[in-house]
Short mmCIF file of C-alpha atoms and ligand atoms in Angstrom, two decimals:
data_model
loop_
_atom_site.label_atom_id
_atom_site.label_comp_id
_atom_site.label_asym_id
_atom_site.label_seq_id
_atom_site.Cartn_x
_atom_site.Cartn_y
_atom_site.Cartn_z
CA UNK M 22 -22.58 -20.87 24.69
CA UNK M 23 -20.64 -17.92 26.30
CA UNK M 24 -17.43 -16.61 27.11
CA UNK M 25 -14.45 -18.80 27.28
CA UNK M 26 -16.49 -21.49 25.21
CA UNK M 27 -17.17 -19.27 22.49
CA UNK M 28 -13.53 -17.98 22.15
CA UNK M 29 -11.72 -21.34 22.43
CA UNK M 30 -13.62 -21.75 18.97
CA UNK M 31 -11.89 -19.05 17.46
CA UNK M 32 -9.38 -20.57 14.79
CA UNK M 33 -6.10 -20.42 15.60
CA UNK M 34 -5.19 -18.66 12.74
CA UNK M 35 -7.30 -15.50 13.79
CA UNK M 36 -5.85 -15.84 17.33
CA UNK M 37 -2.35 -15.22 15.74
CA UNK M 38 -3.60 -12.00 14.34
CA UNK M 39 -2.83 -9.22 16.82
CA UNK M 40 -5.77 -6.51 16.62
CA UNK M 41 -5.54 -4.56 12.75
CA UNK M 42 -3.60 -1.19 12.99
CA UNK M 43 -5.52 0.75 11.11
CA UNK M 44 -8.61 -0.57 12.73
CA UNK M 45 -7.06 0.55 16.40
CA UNK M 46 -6.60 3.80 14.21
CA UNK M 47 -10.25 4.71 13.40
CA UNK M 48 -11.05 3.66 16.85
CA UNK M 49 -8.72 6.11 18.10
CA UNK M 50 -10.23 8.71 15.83
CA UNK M 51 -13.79 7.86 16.39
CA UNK M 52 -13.25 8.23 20.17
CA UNK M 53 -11.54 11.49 20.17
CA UNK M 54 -13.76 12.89 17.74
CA UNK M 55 -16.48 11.94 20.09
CA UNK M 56 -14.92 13.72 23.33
CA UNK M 57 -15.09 16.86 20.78
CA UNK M 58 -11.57 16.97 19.95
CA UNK M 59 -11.03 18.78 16.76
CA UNK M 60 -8.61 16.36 14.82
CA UNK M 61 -5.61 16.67 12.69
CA UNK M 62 -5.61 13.35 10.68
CA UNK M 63 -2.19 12.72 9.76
CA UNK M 64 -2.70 8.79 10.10
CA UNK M 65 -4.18 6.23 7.85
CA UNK M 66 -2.78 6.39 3.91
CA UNK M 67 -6.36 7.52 2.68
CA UNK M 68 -6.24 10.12 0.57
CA UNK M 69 -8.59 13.83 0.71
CA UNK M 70 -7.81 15.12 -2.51
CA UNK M 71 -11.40 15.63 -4.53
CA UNK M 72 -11.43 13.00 -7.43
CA UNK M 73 -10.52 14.41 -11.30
CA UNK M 74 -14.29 15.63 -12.68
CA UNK M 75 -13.96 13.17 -15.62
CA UNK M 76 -13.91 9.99 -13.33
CA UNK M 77 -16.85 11.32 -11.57
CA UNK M 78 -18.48 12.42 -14.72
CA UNK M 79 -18.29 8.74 -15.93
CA UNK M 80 -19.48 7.40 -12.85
CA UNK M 81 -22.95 9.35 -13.34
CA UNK M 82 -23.12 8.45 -16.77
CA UNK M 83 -22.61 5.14 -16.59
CA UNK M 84 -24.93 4.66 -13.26
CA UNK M 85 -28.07 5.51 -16.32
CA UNK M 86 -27.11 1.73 -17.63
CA UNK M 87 -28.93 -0.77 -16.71
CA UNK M 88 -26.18 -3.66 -17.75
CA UNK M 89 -23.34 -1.78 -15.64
CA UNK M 90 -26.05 -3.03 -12.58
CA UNK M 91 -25.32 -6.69 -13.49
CA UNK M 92 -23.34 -9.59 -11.69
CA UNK M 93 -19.53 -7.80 -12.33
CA UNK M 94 -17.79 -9.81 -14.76
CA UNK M 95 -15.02 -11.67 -12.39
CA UNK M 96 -11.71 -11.49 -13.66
CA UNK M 97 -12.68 -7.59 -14.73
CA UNK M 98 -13.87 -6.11 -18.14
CA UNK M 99 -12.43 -6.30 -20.94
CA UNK M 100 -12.19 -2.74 -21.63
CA UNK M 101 -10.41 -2.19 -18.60
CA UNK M 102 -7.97 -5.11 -19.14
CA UNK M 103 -7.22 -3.50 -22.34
CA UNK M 104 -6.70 -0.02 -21.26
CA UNK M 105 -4.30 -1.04 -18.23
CA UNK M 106 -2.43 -3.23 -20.97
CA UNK M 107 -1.79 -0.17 -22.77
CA UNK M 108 -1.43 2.21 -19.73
CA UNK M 109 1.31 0.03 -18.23
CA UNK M 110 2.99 -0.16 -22.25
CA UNK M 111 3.47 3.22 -22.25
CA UNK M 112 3.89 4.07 -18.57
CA UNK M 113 6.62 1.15 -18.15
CA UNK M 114 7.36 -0.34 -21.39
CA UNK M 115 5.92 -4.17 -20.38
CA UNK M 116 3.79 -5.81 -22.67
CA UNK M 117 0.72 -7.49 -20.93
CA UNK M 118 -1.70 -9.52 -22.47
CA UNK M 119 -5.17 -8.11 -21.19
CA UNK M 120 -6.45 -11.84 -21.69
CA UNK M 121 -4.44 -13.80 -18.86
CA UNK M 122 -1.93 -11.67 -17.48
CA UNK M 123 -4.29 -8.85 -15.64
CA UNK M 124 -7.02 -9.64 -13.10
CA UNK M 125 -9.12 -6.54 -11.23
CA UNK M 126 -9.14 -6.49 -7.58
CA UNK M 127 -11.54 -5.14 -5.00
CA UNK M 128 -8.26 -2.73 -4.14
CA UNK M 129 -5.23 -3.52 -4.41
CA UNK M 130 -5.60 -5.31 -0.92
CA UNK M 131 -7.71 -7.84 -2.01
CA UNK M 132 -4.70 -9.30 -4.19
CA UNK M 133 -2.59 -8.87 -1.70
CA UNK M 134 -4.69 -10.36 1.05
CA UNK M 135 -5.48 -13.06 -1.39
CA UNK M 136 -2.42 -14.18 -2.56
CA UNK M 137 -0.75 -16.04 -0.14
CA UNK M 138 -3.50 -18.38 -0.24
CA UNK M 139 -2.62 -19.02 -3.86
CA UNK M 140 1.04 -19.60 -3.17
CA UNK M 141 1.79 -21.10 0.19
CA UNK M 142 0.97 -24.39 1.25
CA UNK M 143 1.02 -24.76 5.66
CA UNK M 144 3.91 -23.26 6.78
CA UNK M 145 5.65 -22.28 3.84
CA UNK M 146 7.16 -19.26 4.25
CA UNK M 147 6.58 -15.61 2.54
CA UNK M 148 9.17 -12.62 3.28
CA UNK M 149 7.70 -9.56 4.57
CA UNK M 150 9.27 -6.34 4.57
CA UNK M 151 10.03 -4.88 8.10
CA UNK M 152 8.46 -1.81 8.12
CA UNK M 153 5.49 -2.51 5.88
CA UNK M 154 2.06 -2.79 5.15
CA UNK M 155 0.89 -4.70 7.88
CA UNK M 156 -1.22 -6.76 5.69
CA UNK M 157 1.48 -9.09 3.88
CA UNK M 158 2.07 -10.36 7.26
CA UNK M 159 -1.62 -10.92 8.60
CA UNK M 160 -2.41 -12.68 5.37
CA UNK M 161 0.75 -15.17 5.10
CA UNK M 162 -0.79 -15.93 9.21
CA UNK M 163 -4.30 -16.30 7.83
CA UNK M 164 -3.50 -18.42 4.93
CA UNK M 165 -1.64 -20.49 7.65
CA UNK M 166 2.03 -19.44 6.10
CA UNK M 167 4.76 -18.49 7.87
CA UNK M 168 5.86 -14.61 7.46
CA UNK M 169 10.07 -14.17 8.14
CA UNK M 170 10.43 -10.16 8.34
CA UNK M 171 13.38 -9.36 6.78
CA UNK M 172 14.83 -5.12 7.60
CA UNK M 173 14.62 -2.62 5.17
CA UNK M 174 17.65 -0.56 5.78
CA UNK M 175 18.16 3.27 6.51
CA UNK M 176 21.98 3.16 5.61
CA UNK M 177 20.66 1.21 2.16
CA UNK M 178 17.84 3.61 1.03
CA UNK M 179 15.68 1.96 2.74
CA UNK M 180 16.71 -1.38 0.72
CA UNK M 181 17.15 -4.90 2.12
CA UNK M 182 20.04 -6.59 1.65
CA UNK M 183 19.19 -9.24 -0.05
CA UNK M 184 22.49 -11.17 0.36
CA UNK M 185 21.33 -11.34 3.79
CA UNK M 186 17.93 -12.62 3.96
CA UNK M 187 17.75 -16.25 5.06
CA UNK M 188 16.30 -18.59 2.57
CA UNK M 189 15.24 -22.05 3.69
CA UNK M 190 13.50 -25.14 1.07
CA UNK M 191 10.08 -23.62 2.67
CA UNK M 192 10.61 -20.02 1.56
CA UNK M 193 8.22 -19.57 -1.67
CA UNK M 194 7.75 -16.00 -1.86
CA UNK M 195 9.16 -12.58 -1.09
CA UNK M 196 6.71 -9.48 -0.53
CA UNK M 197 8.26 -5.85 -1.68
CA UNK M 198 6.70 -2.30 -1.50
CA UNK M 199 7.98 0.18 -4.05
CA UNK M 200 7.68 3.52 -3.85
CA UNK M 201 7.91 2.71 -0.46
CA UNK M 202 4.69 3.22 2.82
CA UNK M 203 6.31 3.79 4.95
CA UNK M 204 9.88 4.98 4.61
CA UNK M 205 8.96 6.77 0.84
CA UNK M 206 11.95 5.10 -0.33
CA UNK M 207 12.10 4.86 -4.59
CA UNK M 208 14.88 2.35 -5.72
CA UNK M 209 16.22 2.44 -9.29
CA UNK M 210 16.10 -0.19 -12.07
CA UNK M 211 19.49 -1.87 -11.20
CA UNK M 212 17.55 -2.97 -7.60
CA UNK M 213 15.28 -4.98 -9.09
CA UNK M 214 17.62 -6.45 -11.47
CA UNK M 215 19.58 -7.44 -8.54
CA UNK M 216 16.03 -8.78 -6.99
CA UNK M 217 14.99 -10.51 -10.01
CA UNK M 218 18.57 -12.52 -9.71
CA UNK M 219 17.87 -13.21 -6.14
CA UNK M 220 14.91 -14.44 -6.39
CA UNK M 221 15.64 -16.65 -9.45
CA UNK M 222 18.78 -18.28 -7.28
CA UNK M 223 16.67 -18.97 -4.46
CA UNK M 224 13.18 -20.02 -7.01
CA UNK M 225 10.94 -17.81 -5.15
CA UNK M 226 7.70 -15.56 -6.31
CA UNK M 227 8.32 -11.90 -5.88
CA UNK M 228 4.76 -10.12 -5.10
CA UNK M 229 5.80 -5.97 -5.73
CA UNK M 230 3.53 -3.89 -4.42
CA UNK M 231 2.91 -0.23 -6.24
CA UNK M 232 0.52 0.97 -4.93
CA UNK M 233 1.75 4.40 -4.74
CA UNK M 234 4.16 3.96 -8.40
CA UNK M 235 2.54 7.27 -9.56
CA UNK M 236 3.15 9.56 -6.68
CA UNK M 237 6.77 10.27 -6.28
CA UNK M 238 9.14 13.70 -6.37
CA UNK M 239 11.43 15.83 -7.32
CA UNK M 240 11.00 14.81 -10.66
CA UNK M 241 11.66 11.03 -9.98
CA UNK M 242 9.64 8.28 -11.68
CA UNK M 243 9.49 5.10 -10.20
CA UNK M 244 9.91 1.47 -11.88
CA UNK M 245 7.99 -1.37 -12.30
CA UNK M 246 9.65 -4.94 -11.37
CA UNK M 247 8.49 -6.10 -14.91
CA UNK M 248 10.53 -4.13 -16.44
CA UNK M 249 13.39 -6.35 -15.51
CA UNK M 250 13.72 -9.28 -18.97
CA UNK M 251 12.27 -11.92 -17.33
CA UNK M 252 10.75 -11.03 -14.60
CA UNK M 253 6.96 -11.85 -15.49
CA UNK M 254 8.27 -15.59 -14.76
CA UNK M 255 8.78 -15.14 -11.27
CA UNK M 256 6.46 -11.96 -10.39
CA UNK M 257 3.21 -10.18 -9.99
CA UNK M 258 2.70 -6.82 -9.42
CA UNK M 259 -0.09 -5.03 -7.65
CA UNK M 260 -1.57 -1.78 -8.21
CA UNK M 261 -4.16 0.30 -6.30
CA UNK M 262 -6.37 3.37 -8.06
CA UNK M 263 -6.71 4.59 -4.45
CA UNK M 264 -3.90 6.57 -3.96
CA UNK M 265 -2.79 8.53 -7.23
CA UNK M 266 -6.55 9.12 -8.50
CA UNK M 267 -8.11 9.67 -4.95
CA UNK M 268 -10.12 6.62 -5.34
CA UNK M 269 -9.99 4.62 -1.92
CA UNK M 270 -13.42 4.29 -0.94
CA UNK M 271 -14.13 2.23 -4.56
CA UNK M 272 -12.31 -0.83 -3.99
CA UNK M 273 -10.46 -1.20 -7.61
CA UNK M 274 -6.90 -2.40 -8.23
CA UNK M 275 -5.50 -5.03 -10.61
CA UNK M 276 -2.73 -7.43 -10.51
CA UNK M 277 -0.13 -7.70 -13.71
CA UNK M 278 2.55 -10.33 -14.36
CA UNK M 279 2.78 -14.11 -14.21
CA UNK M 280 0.11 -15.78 -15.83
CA UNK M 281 0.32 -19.18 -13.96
CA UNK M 282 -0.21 -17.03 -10.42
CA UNK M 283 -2.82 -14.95 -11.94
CA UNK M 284 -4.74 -18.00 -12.80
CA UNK M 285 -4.42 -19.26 -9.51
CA UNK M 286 -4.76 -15.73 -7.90
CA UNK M 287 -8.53 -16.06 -9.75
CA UNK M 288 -9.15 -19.06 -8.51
CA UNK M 289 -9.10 -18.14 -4.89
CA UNK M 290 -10.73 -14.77 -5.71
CA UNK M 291 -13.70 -16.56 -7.38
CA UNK M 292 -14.10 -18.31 -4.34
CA UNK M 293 -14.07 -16.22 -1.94
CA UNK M 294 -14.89 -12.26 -3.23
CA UNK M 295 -16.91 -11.64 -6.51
CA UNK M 296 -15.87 -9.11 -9.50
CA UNK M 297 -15.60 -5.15 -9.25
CA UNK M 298 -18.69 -3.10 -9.66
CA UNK M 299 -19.17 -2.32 -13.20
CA UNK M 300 -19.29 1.29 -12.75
CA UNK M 301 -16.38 1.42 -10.89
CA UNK M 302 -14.56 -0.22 -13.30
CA UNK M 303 -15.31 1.96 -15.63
CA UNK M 304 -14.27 5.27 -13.57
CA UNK M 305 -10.91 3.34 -13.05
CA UNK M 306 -11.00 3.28 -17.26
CA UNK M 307 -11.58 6.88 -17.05
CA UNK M 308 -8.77 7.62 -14.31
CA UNK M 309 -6.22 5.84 -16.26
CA UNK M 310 -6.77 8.16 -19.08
CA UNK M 311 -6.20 11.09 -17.41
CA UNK M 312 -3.25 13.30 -18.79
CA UNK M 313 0.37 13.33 -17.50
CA UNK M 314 -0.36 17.03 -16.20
CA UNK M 315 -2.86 16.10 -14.53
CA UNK M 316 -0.93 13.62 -12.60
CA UNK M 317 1.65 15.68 -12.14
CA UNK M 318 -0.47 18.34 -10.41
CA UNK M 319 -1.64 15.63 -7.61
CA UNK M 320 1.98 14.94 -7.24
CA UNK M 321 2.94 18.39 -6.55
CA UNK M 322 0.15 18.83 -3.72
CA UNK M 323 1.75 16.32 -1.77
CA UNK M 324 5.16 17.39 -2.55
CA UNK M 325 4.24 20.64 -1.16
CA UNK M 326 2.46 19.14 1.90
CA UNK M 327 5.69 16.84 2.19
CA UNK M 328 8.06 20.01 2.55
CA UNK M 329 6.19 22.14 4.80
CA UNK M 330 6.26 19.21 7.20
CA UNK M 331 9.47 17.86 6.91
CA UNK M 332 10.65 21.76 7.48
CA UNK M 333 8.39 22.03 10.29
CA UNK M 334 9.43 18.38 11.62
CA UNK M 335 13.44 19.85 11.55
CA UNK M 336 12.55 22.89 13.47
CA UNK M 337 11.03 21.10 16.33
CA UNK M 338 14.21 18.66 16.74
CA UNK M 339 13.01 16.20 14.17
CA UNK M 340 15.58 13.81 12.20
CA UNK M 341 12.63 12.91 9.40
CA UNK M 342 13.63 10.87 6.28
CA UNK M 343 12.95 12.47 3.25
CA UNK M 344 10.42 10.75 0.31
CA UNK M 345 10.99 10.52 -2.69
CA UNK M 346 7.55 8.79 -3.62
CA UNK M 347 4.56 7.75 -1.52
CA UNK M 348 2.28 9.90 0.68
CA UNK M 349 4.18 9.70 4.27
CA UNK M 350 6.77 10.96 5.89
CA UNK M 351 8.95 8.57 8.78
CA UNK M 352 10.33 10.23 11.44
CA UNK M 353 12.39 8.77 14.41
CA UNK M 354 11.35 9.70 17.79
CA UNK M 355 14.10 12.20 19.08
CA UNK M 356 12.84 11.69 22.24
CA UNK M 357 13.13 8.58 24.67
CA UNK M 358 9.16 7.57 24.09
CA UNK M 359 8.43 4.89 22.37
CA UNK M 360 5.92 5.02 18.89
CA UNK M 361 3.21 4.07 20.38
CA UNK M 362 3.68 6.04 23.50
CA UNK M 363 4.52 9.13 21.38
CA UNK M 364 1.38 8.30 19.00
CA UNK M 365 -1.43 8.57 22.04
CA UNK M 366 0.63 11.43 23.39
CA UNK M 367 0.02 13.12 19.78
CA UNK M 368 -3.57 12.20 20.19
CA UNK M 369 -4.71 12.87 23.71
CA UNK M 370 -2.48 16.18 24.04
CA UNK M 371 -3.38 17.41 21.13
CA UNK M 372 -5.64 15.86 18.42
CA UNK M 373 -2.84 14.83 15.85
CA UNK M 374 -3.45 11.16 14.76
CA UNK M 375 -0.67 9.33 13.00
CA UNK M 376 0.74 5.82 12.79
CA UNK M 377 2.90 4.47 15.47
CA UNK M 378 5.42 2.58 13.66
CA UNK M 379 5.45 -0.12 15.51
CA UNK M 380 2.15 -1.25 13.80
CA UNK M 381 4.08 -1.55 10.72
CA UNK M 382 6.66 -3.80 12.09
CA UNK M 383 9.30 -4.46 15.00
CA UNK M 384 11.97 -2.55 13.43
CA UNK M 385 9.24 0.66 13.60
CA UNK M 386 9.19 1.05 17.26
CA UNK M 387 10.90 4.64 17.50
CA UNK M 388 9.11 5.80 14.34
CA UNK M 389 6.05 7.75 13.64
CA UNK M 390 4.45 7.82 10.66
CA UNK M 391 3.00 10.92 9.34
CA UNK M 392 0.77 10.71 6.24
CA UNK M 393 0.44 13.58 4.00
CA UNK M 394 -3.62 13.39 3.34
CA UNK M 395 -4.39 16.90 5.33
CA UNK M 396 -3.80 19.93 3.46
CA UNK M 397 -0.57 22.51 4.22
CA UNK M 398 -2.61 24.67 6.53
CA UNK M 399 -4.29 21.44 8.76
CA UNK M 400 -0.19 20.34 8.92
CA UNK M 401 0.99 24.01 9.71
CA UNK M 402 -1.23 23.45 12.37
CA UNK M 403 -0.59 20.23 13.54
CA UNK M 404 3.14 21.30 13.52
CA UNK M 405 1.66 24.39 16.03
CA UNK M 406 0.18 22.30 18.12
CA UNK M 407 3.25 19.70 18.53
CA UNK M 408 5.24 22.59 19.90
CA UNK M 409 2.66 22.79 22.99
CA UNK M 410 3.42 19.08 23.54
CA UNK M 411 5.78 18.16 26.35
CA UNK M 412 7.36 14.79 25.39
C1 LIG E 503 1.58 -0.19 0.54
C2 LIG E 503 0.12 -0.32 0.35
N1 LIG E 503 -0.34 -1.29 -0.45
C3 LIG E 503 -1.65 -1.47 -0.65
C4 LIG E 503 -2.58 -0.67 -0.02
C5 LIG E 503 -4.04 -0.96 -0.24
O1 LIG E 503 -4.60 -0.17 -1.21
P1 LIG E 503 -6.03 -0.45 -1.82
O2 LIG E 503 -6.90 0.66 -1.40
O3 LIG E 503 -5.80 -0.52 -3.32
O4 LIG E 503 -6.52 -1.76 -1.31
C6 LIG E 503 -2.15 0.33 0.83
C7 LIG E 503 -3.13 1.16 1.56
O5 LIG E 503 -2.88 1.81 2.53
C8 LIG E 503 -0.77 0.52 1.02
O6 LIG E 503 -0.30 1.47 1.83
#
């Protein structure tokens, strides 16, 4: 069986999936790589920064026992429920209970991927955030949901209006990404009081992503959803070790809040993934340990990244939006080429990858989106080489 026989098999689920971003993005960068292009890879969100020495320290140390080698406990180990019940005590002031109300994830993506599956029912409906992480979308589709963008809002901060998102007797849950990828927007406490109350009116989940929560600037701190008195009724969070601690290529996460969704989030993570290595659990232990300097010092290389090229941006007829947390910067196109158009432009002329924003929603089509994992001198360059470019 060939061809056209094969592919009419193809659920229609996976048909509904237009091809994965970030997938079209290491294409990209294997192919121009392989024509010899020296790259500048301003692209996916995956950090470069070397890891802390402790976390690698533990990682060796830990390799030398033979029970860290067994069948990963599923729901993660104790140890490490404990620690992130006490990280997120003193980093937020919420009291988890390391028993039921934290489960480890293979990343942060796993949860997130997983989740819908735990919520929806057939076309139920999840918000998405337009921009966003392409993957709340592609997993309401998958889990055979139905995703309603709603727009995050340049004259709001970046904010949605929640007064104006349609809610229908299908809509179940609403997906939000704070410090935001891609915009880098940071909202204060009183937003997610006022989301809390939304979704409480309309009796919907609210699934906060914070993945970057650690990395933001000029001093600011960003909040967790949790905080908000009653929220762990209605919410889950999800974290990611990938981004503030370098981690990315580990797989390790963990998802806080409702106890009721993290039962069921288990369930469908039983079924279909297994638990985290046990030694990478344990370098997550180690990672969450690691001093407030020491954190601050990973947030000031970025900072420092994210001023030379905003500057740079500016001088070359850029309008960028400023960050106040995450690791990109979004820019709007001053130019009349579309995001993807300007992307392979960026590319072919001159070996910068980044992310056309319309991969991250409709509402991204004039954006790029310029991560902040090279260093200040691979930028400098990058900004160099955009001035050649004839748009
Ligand atoms: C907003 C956001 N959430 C989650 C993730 C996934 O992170 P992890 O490596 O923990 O799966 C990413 C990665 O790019 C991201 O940008």
């Amino acid at each position: 069986m060939m061809g056209k026989k094969t592919e009419d098999k193809i659920s229609d689920r996976v048909r509904k999936l237009k091809p994965y971003l970030f997938y079209k993005i290491a294409t990209a960068k294997e192919k121009a790589l392989a024509s010899g292009k020296e790259l500048i890879d301003l692209g996916a969100g995956n950090p470069d920064l070397s890891l802390p020495k402790k976390i690698i320290e533990t990682l060796r140390t830990q390799a030398l026992k033979p029970e860290n080698h067994r069948h990963p406990v599923y729901e993660g180990l104790r140890e490490l429920r404990v620690a992130i019940a006490d990280w997120f005590s003193k980093r937020f002031g919420v009291n988890l209970n390391p028993e039921d109300e934290i489960l480890i994830l293979g990343g942060s993506k796993e949860g997130l991927g997983l989740i819908p599956w735990a919520i929806l029912n057939p076309n139920e409906v999840a918000l998405v955030p337009d921009p966003g992480y392409p993957i709340y979308q592609r997993s309401v589709l998958l889990s055979g949901g139905k995703p309603v963008f709603f727009p995050l809002i340049k004259e709001n901060n970046w904010l949605p209006n929640l007064g104006k998102i349609r809610v229908s007797s299908k809509t179940k849950l609403i997906f939000l990404n704070y410090p935001n990828n891609p915009t880098g927007a940071v909202p204060t406490l009183s937003f997610f009081q006022k989301l809390f109350e939304f979704a409480q009116e309309n009796k919907i989940i609210v699934c906060h992503d914070m993945a970057y929560s650690e990395i933001t600037y000029d001093g600011r701190k960003s909040h967790s959803f949790l905080e908000i008195e009653g929220a762990k009724e209605i919410g889950l969070e999800f974290f990611s070790f990938s981004k503030t601690y370098s981690m990315t290529g580990w797989r390790i996460g963990f998802a806080v809040g409702n106890k009721k969704l993290i039962d069921a989030l288990r369930e469908v993570k039983v079924t279909l993934s297994s638990g985290v290595f046990h030694l990478v659990q344990k370098g997550a232990l180690s990672a969450l340990l690691l001093s407030p300097k020491e954190i601050d010092d990973i947030r000031k290389i970025y900072q420092q990244r994210r001023d030379v090229l905003i500057k740079g941006l500016k001088e070359l007829g850029w309008k960028p939006e400023v960050p106040c947390g995450a690791i990109f910067v979004w820019a709007k196109v001053p130019f009349s080429l579309d995001s993807e158009k300007t992307a392979v432009k960026l590319l072919e002329k001159e070996g910068i990858l980044t992310t056309p924003g319309i991969g991250l929603g409709p509402s991204g089509k004039d954006y790029i989106r310029f991560s902040l994992t090279s260093p200040v001198g691979k930028i400098k360059e990058a900004l160099t080489r955009m001035r050649k470019i004839e748009f």
